[in-house]
mmCIF file of C-alpha atoms in Angstrom:
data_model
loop_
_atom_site.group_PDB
_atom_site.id
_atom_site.type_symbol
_atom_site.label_atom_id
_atom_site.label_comp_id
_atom_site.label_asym_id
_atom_site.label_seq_id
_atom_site.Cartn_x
_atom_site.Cartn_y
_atom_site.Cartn_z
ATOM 1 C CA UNK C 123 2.786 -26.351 -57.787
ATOM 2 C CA UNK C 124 6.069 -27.587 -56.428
ATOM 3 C CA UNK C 125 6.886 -29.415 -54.297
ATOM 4 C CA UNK C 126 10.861 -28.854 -52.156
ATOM 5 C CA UNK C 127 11.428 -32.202 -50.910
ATOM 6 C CA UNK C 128 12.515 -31.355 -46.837
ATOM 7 C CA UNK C 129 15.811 -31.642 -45.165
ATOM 8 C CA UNK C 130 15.457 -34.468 -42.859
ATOM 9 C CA UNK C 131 16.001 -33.585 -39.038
ATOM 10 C CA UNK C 132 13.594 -30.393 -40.011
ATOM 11 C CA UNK C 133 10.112 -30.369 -38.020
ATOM 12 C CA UNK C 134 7.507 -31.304 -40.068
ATOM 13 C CA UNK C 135 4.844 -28.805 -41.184
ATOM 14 C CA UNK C 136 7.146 -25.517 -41.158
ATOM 15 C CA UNK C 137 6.915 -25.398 -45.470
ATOM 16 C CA UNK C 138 4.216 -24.481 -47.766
ATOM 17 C CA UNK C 139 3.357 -28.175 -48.592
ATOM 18 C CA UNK C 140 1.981 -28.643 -45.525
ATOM 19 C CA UNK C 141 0.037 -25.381 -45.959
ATOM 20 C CA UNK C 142 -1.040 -26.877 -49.294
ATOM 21 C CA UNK C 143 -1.809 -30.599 -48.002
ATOM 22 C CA UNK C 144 -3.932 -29.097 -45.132
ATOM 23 C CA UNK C 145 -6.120 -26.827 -47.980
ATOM 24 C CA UNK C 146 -6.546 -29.797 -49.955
ATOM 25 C CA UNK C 147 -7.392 -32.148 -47.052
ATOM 26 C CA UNK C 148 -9.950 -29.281 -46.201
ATOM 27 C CA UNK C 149 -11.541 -29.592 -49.788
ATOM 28 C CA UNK C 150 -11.290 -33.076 -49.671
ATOM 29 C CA UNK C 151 -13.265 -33.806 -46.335
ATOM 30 C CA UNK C 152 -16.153 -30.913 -47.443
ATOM 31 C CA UNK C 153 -16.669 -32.713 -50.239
ATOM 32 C CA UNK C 154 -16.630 -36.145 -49.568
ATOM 33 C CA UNK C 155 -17.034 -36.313 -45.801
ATOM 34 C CA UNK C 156 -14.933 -37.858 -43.372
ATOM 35 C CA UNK C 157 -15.716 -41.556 -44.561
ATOM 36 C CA UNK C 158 -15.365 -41.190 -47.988
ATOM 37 C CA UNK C 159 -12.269 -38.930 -47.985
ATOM 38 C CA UNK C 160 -9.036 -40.691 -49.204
ATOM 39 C CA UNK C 161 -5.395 -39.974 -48.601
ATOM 40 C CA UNK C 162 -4.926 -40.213 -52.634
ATOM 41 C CA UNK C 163 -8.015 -37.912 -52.836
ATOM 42 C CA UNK C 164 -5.917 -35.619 -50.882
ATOM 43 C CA UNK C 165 -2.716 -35.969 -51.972
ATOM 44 C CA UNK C 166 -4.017 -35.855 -56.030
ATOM 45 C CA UNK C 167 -5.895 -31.938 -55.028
ATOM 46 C CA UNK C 168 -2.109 -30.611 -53.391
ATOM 47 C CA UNK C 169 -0.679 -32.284 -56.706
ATOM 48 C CA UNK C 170 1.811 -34.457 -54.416
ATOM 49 C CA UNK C 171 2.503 -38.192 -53.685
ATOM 50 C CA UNK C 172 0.309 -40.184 -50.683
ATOM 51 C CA UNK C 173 3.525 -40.939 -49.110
ATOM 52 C CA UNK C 174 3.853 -37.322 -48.343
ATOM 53 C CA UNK C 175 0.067 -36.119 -47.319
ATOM 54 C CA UNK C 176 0.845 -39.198 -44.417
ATOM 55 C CA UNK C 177 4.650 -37.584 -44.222
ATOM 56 C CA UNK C 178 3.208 -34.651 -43.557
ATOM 57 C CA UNK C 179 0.219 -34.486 -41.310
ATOM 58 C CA UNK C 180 0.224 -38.820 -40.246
ATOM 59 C CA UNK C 181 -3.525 -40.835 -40.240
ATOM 60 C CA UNK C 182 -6.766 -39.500 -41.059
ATOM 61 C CA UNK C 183 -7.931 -38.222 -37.930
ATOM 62 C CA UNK C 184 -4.474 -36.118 -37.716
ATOM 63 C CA UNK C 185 -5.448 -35.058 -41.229
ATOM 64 C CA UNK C 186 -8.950 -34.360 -40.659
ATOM 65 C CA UNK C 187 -7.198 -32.495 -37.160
ATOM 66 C CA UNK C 188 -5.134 -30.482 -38.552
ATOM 67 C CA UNK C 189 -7.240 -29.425 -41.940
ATOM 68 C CA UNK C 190 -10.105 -28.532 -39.325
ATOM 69 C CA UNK C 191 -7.746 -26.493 -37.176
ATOM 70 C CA UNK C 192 -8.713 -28.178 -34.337
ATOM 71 C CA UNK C 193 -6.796 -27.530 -31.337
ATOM 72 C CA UNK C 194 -5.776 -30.758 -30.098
ATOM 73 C CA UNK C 195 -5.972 -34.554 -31.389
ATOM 74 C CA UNK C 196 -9.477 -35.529 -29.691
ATOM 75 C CA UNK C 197 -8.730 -39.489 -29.872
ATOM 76 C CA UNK C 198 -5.162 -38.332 -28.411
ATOM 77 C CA UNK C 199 -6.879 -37.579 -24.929
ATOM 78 C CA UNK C 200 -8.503 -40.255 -24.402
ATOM 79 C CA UNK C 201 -6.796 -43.150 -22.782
ATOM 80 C CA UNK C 202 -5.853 -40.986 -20.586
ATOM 81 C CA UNK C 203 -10.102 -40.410 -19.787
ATOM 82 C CA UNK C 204 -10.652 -43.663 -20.196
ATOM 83 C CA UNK C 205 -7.717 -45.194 -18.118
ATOM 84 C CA UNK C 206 -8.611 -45.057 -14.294
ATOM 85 C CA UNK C 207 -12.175 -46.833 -15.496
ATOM 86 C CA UNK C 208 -15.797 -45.962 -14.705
ATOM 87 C CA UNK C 209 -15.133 -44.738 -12.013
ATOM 88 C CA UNK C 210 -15.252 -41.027 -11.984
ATOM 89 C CA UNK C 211 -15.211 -40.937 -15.747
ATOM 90 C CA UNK C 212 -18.293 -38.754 -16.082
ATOM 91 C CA UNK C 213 -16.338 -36.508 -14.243
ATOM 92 C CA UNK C 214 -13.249 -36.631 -16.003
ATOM 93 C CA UNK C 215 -14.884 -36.754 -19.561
ATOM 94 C CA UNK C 216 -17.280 -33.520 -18.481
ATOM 95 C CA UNK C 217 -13.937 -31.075 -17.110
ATOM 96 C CA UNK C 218 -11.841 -31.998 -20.256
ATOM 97 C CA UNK C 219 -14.637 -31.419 -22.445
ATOM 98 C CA UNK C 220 -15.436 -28.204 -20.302
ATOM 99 C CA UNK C 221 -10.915 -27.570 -20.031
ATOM 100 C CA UNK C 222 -11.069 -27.087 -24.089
ATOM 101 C CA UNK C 223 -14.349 -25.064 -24.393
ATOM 102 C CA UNK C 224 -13.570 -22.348 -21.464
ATOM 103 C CA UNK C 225 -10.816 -21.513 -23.866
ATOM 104 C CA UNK C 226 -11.771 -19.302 -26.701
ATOM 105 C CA UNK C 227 -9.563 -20.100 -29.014
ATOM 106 C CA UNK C 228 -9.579 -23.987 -28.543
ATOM 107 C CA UNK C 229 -13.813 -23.782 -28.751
ATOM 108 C CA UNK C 230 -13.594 -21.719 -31.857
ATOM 109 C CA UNK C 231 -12.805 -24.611 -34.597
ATOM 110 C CA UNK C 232 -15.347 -26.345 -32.827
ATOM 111 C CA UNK C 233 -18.122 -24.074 -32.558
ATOM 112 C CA UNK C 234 -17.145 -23.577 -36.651
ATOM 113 C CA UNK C 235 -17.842 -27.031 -37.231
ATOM 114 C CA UNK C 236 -21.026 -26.648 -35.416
ATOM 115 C CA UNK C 237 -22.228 -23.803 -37.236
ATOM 116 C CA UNK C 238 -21.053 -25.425 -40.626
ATOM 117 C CA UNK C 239 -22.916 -28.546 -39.311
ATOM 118 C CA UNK C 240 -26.165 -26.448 -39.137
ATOM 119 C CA UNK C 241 -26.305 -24.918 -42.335
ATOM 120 C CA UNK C 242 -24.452 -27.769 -44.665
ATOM 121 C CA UNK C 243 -25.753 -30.868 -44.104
ATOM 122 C CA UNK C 244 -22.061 -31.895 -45.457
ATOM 123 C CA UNK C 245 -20.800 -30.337 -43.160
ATOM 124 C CA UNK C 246 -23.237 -32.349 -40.757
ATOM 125 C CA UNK C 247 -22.121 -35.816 -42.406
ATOM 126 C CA UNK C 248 -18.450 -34.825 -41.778
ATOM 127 C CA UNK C 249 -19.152 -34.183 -38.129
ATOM 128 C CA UNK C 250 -21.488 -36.974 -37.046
ATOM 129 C CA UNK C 251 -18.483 -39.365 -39.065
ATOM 130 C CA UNK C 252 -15.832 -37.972 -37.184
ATOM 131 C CA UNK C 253 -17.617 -37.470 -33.848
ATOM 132 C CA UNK C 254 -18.580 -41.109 -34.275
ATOM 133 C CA UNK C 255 -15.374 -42.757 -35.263
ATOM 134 C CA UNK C 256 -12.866 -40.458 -33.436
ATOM 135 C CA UNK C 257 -14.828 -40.072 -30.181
ATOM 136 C CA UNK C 258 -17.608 -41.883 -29.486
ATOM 137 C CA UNK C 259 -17.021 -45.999 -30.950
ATOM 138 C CA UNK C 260 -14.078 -45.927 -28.947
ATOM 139 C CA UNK C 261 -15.641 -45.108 -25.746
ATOM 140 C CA UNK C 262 -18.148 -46.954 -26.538
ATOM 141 C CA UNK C 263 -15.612 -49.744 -26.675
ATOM 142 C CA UNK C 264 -14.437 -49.272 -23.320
ATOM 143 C CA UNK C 265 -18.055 -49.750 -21.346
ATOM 144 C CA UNK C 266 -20.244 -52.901 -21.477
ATOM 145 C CA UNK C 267 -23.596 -51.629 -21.139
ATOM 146 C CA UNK C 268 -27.132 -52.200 -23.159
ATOM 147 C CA UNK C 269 -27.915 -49.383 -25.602
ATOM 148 C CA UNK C 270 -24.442 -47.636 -25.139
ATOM 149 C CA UNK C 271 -24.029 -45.885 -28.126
ATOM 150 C CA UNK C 272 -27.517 -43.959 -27.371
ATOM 151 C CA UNK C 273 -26.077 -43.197 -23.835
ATOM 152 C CA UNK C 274 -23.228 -41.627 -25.011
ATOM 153 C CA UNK C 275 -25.184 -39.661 -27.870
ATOM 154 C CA UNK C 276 -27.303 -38.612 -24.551
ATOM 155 C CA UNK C 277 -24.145 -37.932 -22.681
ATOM 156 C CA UNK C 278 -22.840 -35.776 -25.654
ATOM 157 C CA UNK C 279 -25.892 -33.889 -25.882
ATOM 158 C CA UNK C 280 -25.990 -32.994 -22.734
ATOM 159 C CA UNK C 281 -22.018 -31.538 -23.195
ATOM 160 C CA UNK C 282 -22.906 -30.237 -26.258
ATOM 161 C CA UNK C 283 -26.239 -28.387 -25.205
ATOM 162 C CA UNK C 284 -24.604 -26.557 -22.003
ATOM 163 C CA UNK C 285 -21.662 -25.622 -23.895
ATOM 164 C CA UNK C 286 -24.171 -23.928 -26.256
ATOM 165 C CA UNK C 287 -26.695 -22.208 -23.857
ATOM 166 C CA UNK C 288 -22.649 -21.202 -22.003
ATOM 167 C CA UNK C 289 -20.914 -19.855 -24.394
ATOM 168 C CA UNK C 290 -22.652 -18.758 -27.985
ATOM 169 C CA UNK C 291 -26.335 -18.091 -26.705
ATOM 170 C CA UNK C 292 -24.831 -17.048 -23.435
ATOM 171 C CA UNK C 293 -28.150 -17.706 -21.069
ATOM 172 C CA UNK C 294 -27.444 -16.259 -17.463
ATOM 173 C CA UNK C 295 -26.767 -17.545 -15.382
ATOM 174 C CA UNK C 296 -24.989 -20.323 -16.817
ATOM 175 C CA UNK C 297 -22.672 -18.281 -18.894
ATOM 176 C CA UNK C 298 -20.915 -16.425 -15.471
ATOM 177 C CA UNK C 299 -21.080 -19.534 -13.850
ATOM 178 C CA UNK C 300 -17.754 -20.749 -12.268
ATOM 179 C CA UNK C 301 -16.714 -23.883 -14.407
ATOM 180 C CA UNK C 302 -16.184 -25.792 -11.280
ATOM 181 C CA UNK C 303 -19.927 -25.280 -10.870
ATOM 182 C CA UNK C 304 -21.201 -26.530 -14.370
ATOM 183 C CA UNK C 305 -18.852 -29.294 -13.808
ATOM 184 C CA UNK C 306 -20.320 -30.079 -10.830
ATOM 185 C CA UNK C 307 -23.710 -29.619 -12.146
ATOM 186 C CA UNK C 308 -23.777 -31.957 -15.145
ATOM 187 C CA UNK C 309 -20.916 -34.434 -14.348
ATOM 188 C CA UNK C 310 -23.320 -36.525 -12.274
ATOM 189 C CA UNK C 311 -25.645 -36.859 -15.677
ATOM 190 C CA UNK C 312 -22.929 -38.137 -17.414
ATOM 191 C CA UNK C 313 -21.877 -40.610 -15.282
ATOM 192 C CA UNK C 314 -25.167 -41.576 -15.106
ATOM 193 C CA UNK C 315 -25.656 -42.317 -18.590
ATOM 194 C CA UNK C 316 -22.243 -43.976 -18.302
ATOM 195 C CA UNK C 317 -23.420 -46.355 -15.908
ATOM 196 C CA UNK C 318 -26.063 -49.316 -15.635
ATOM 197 C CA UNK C 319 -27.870 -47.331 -13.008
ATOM 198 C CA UNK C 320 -28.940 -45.201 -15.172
ATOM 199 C CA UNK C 321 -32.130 -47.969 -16.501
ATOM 200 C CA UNK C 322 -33.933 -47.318 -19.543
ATOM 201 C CA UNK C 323 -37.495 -47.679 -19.511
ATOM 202 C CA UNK E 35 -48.554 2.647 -47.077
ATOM 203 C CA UNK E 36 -52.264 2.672 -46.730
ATOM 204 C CA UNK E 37 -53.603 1.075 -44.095
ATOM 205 C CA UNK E 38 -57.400 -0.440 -44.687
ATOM 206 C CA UNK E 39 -59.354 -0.336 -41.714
ATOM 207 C CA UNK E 40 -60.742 -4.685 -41.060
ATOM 208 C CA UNK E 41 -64.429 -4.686 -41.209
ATOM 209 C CA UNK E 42 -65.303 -6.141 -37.247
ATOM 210 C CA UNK E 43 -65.876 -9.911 -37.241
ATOM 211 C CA UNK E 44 -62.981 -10.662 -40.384
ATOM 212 C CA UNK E 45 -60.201 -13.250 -38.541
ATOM 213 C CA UNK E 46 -56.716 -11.078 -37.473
ATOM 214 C CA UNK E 47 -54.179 -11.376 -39.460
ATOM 215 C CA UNK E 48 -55.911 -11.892 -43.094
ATOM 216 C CA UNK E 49 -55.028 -8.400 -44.469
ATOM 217 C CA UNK E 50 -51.463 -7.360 -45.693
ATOM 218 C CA UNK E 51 -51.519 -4.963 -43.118
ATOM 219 C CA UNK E 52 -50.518 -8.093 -40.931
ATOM 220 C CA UNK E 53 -47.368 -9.076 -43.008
ATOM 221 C CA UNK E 54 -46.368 -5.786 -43.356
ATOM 222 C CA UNK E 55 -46.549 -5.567 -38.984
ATOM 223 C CA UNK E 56 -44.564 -8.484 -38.919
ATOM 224 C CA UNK E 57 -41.819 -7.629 -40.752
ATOM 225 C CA UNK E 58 -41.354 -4.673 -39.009
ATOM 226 C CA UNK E 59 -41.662 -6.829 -36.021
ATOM 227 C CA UNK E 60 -38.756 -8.680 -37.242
ATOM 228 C CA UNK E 61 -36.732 -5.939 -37.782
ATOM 229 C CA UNK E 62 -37.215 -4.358 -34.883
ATOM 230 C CA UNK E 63 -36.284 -8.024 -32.530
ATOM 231 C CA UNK E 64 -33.240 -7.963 -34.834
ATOM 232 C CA UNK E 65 -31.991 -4.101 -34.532
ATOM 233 C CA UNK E 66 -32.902 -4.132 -30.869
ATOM 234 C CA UNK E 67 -33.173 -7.456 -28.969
ATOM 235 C CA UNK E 68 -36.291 -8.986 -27.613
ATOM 236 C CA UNK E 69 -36.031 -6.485 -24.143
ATOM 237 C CA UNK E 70 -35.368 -3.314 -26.065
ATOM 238 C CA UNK E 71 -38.108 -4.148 -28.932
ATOM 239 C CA UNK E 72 -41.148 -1.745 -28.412
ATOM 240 C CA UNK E 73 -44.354 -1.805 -29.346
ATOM 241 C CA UNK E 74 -44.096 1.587 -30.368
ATOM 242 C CA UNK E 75 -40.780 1.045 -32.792
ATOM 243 C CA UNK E 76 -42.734 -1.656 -34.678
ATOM 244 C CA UNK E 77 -45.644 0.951 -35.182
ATOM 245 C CA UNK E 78 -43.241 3.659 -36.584
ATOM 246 C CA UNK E 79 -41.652 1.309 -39.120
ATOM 247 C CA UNK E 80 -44.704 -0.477 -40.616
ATOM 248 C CA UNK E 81 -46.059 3.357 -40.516
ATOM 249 C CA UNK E 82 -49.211 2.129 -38.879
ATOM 250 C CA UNK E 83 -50.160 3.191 -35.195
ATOM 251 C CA UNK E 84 -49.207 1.317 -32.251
ATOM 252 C CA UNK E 85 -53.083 -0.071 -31.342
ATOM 253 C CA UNK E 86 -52.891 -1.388 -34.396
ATOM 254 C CA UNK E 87 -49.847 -3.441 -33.785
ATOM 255 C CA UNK E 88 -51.102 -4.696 -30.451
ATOM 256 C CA UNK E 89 -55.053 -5.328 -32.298
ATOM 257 C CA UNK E 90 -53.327 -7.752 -35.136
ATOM 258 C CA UNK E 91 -50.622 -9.413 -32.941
ATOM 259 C CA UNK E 92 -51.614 -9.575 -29.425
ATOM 260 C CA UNK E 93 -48.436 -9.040 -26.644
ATOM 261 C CA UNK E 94 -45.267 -8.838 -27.262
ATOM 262 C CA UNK E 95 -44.438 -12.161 -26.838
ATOM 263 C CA UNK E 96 -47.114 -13.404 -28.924
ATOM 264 C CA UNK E 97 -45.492 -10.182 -31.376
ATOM 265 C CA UNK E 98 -42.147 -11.969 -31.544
ATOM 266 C CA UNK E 99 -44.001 -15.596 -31.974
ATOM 267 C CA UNK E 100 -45.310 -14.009 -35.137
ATOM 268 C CA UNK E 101 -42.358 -12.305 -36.256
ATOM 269 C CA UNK E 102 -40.112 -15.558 -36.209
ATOM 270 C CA UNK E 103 -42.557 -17.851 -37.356
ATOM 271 C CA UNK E 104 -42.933 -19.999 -34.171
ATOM 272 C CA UNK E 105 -45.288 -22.634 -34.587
ATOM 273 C CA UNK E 106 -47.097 -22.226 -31.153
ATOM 274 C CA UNK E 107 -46.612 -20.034 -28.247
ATOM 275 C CA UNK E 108 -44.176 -21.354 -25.936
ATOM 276 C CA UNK E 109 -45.465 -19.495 -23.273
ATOM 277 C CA UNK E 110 -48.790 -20.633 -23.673
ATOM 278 C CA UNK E 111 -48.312 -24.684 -23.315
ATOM 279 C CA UNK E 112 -46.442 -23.765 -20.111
ATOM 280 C CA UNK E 113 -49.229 -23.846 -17.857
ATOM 281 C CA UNK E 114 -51.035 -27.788 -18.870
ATOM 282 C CA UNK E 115 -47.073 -28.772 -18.023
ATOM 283 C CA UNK E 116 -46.503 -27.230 -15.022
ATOM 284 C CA UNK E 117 -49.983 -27.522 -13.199
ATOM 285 C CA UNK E 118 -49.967 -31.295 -12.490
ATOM 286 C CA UNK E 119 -46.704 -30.391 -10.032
ATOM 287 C CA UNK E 120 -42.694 -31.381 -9.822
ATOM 288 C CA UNK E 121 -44.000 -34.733 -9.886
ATOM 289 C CA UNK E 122 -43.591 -36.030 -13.600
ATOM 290 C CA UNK E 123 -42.378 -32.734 -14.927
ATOM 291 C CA UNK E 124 -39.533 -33.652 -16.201
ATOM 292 C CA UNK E 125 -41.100 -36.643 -18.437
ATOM 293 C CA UNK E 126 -44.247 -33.995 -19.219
ATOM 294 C CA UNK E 127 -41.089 -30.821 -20.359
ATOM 295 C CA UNK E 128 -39.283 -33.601 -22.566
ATOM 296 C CA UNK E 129 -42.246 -35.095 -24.200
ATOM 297 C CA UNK E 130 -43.626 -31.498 -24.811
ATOM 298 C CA UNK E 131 -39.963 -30.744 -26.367
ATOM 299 C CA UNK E 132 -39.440 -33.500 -28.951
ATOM 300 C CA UNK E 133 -43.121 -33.470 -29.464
ATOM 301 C CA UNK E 134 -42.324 -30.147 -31.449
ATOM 302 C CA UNK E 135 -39.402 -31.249 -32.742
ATOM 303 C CA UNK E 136 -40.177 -34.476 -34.262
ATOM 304 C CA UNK E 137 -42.164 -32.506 -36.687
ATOM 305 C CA UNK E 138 -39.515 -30.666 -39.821
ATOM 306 C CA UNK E 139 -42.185 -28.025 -40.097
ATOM 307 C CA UNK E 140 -42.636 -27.307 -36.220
ATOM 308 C CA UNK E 141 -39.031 -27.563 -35.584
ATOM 309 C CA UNK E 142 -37.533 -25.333 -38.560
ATOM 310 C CA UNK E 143 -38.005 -22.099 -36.964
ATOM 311 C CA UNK E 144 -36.590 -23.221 -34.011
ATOM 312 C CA UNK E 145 -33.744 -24.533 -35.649
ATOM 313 C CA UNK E 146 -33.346 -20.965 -37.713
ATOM 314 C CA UNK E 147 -33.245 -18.916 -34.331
ATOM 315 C CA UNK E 148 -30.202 -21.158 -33.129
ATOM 316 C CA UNK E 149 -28.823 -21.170 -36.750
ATOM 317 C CA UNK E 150 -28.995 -17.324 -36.345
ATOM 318 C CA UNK E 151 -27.600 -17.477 -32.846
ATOM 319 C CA UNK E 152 -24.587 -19.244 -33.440
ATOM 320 C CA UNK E 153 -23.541 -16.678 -36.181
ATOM 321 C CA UNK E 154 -25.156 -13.350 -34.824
ATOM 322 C CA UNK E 155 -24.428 -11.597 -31.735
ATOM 323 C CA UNK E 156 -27.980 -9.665 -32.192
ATOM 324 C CA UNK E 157 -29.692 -12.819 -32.959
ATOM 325 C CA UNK E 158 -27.954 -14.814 -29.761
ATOM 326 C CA UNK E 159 -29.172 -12.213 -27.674
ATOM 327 C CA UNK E 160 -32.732 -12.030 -28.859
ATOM 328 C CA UNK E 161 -32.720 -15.942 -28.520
ATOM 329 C CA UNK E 162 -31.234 -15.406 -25.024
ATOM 330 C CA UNK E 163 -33.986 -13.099 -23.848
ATOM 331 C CA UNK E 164 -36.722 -14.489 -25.198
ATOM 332 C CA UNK E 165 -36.161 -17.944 -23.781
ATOM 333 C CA UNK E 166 -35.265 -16.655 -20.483
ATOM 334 C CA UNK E 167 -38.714 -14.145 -20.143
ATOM 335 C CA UNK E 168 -41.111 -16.489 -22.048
ATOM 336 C CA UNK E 169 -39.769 -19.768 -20.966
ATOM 337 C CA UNK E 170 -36.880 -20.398 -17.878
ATOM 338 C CA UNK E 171 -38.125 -17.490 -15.750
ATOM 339 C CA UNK E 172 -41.973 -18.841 -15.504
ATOM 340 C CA UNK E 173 -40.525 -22.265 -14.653
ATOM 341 C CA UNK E 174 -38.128 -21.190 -12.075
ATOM 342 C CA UNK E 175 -41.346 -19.012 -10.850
ATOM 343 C CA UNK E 176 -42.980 -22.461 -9.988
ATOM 344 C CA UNK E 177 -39.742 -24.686 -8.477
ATOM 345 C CA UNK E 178 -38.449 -24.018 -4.807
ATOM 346 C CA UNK E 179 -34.810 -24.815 -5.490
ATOM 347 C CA UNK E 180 -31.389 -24.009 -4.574
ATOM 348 C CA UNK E 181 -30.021 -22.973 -8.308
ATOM 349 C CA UNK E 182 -33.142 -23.321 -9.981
ATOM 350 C CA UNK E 183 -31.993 -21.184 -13.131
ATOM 351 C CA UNK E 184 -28.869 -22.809 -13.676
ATOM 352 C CA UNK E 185 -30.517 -26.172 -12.952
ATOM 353 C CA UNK E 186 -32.949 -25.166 -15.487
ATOM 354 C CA UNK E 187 -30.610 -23.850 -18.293
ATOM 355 C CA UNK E 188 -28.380 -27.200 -17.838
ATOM 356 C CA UNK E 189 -32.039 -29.218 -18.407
ATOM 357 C CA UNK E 190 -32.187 -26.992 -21.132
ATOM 358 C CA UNK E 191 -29.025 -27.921 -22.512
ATOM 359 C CA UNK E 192 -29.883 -31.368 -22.170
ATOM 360 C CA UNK E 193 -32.715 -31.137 -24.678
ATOM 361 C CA UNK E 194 -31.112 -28.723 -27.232
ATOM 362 C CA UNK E 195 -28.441 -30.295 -27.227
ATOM 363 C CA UNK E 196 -30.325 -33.944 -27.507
ATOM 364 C CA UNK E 197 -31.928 -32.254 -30.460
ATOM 365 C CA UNK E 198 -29.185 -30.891 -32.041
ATOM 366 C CA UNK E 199 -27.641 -34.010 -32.626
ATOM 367 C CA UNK E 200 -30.341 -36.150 -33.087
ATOM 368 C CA UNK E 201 -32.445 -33.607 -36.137
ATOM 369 C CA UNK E 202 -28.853 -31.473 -36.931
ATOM 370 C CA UNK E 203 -25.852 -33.731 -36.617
ATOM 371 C CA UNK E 204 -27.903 -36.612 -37.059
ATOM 372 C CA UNK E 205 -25.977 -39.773 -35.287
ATOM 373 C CA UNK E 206 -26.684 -42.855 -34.893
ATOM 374 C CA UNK E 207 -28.807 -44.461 -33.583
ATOM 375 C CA UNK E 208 -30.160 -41.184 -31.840
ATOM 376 C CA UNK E 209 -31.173 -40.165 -35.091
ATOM 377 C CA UNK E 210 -33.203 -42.925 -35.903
ATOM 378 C CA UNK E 211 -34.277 -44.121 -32.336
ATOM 379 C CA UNK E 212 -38.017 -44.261 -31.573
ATOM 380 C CA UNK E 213 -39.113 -41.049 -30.016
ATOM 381 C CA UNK E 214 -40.484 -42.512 -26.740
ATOM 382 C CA UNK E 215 -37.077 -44.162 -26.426
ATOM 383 C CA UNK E 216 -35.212 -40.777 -26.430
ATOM 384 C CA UNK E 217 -37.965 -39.352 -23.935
ATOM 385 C CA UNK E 218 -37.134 -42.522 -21.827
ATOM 386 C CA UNK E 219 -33.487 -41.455 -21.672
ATOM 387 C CA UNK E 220 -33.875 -37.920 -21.573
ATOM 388 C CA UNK E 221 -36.833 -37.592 -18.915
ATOM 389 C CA UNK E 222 -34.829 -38.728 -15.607
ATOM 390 C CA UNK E 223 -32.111 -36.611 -16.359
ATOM 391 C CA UNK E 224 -34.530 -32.870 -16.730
ATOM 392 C CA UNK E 225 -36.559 -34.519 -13.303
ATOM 393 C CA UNK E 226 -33.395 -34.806 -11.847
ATOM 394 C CA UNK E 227 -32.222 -30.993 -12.578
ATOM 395 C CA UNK E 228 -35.526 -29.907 -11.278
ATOM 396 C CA UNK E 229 -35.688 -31.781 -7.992
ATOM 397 C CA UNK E 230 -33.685 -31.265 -5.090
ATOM 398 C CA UNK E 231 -32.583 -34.784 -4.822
ATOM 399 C CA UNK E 232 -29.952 -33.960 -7.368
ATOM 400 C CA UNK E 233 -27.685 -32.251 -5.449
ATOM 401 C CA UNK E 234 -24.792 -30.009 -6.140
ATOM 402 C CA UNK E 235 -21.431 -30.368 -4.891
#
């Protein structure tokens, strides 16, 4: 393979390297997970320097983004979830999760994972790493509660499990449901397990 | 095929006569859906006649049980968790739930109907039917709610999804919390879609 160094001023990702980082990256994560995956890993599969798999496509989550195909930089959106505090955040953390899933072409790399994460139980460990790093340890940062890495797990299943019986098993009537309603409808629950009202037994 | 008549008094189910029924069982839920599955379509492709269908494998729901390998008749453990009332359902649903799904062998043909569901449109509908007749529409049969199906399908989602990343995904620590711990968090949350006090906006 070669590899045309860019014109500087250019936007990055309009060659074939990037097309050939990304495949690599893709290879790289299936085999070794999201943990385990290294930037030299990556860069010695598209046969190019580190300095240019980070040129290229930036940190590991924008690597692991953009060889997933997901449609936006999950970690990206959150300050601005997290920002106004706990209050309302079940709320704001249910419509953005619901903003990205109404769409069918920002669910699909997402329900893909899913799927892959069903059958491959690589697959699985490369979801539940990046879920976990990208997602949930930093919200979990943000709120000073007992057991709140299981309340977010909770919180995510709940997400997770309407967005399944809404838009791939398709139950009625959940699936015709306006969104303001299912946002409405499970909000509470996750502001619930966002807060200390919410007592375990 | 031959078909050997069962001397009276031998247990249902111990001929091949059986395995050949449900297969065609399984073919027919997967060409037609649970609602357009017939009794009489099943007959026609094992070649046997239609009494004979009903005499090895009961109802149709019990029919499509057999045919994807459920472990137990969901239908049937409906009634010991409804019939103590709303009070305590939501613990009794929940404990019922992960009681099946602690257990790999219990849990794998669950997991192999949502496997198919999230990759087939045939097999997403069959799900879809079959857990709306045998399951949502007996429960909403016993609440008095506003909503009552789409509270019930977002309770739903709240388990599946609870399950799907705790036996799928596998994060932690849902994956490795003690069961009772995840009924704990879970069981408020199902009450609350199945009682009025949790009110939609």
């Amino acid at each position: 393979m070669t590899v045309k160094r860019r014109r500087p001023g250019r936007p990055a990702g309009s060659t074939d390297t990037r097309t050939v980082v990304v495949a690599a990256a893709r290879e790289e994560f299936a085999e070794h997970g999201y943990d385990a995956a290294t930037i030299r890993g990556i860069a010695r599969r598209a046969g190019v320097d580190p300095a240019l798999v980070h040129h290229y496509l930036g940190s590991k989550e924008q690597i692991f983004v953009a060889a997933m195909d997901l449609p936006f930089e999950p970690g990206a959106a959150l300050p601005e979830v997290l920002a106004p505090g706990l209050d309302g955040l079940g709320e704001r953390v249910t419509r953005f999760f619901f903003s990205v899933w109404e769409d069918p072409a920002r669910r699909a790399p997402f329900l893909a994972m899913l799927r892959s994460a069903m059958t491959h139980e690589r697959a699985a460990a490369m979801l539940r790493q990046f879920v976990m790093r990208a997602l949930l340890a930093r919200i979990a940062a943000e709120l000073d509660l007992p057991d709140r890495e299981l309340r977010l797990e909770a919180a995510a299943g709940q997400l997770v499990g309407v967005a399944l019986l809404r838009y791939v098993v398709r139950v009625e009537p959940l699936a015709s449901a306006d969104v303001e309603l299912v946002v409405a409808l499970v909000a509470p629950v996750v502001q619930r397990y966002l807060s200390e009202d919410g007592q375990l037994a």
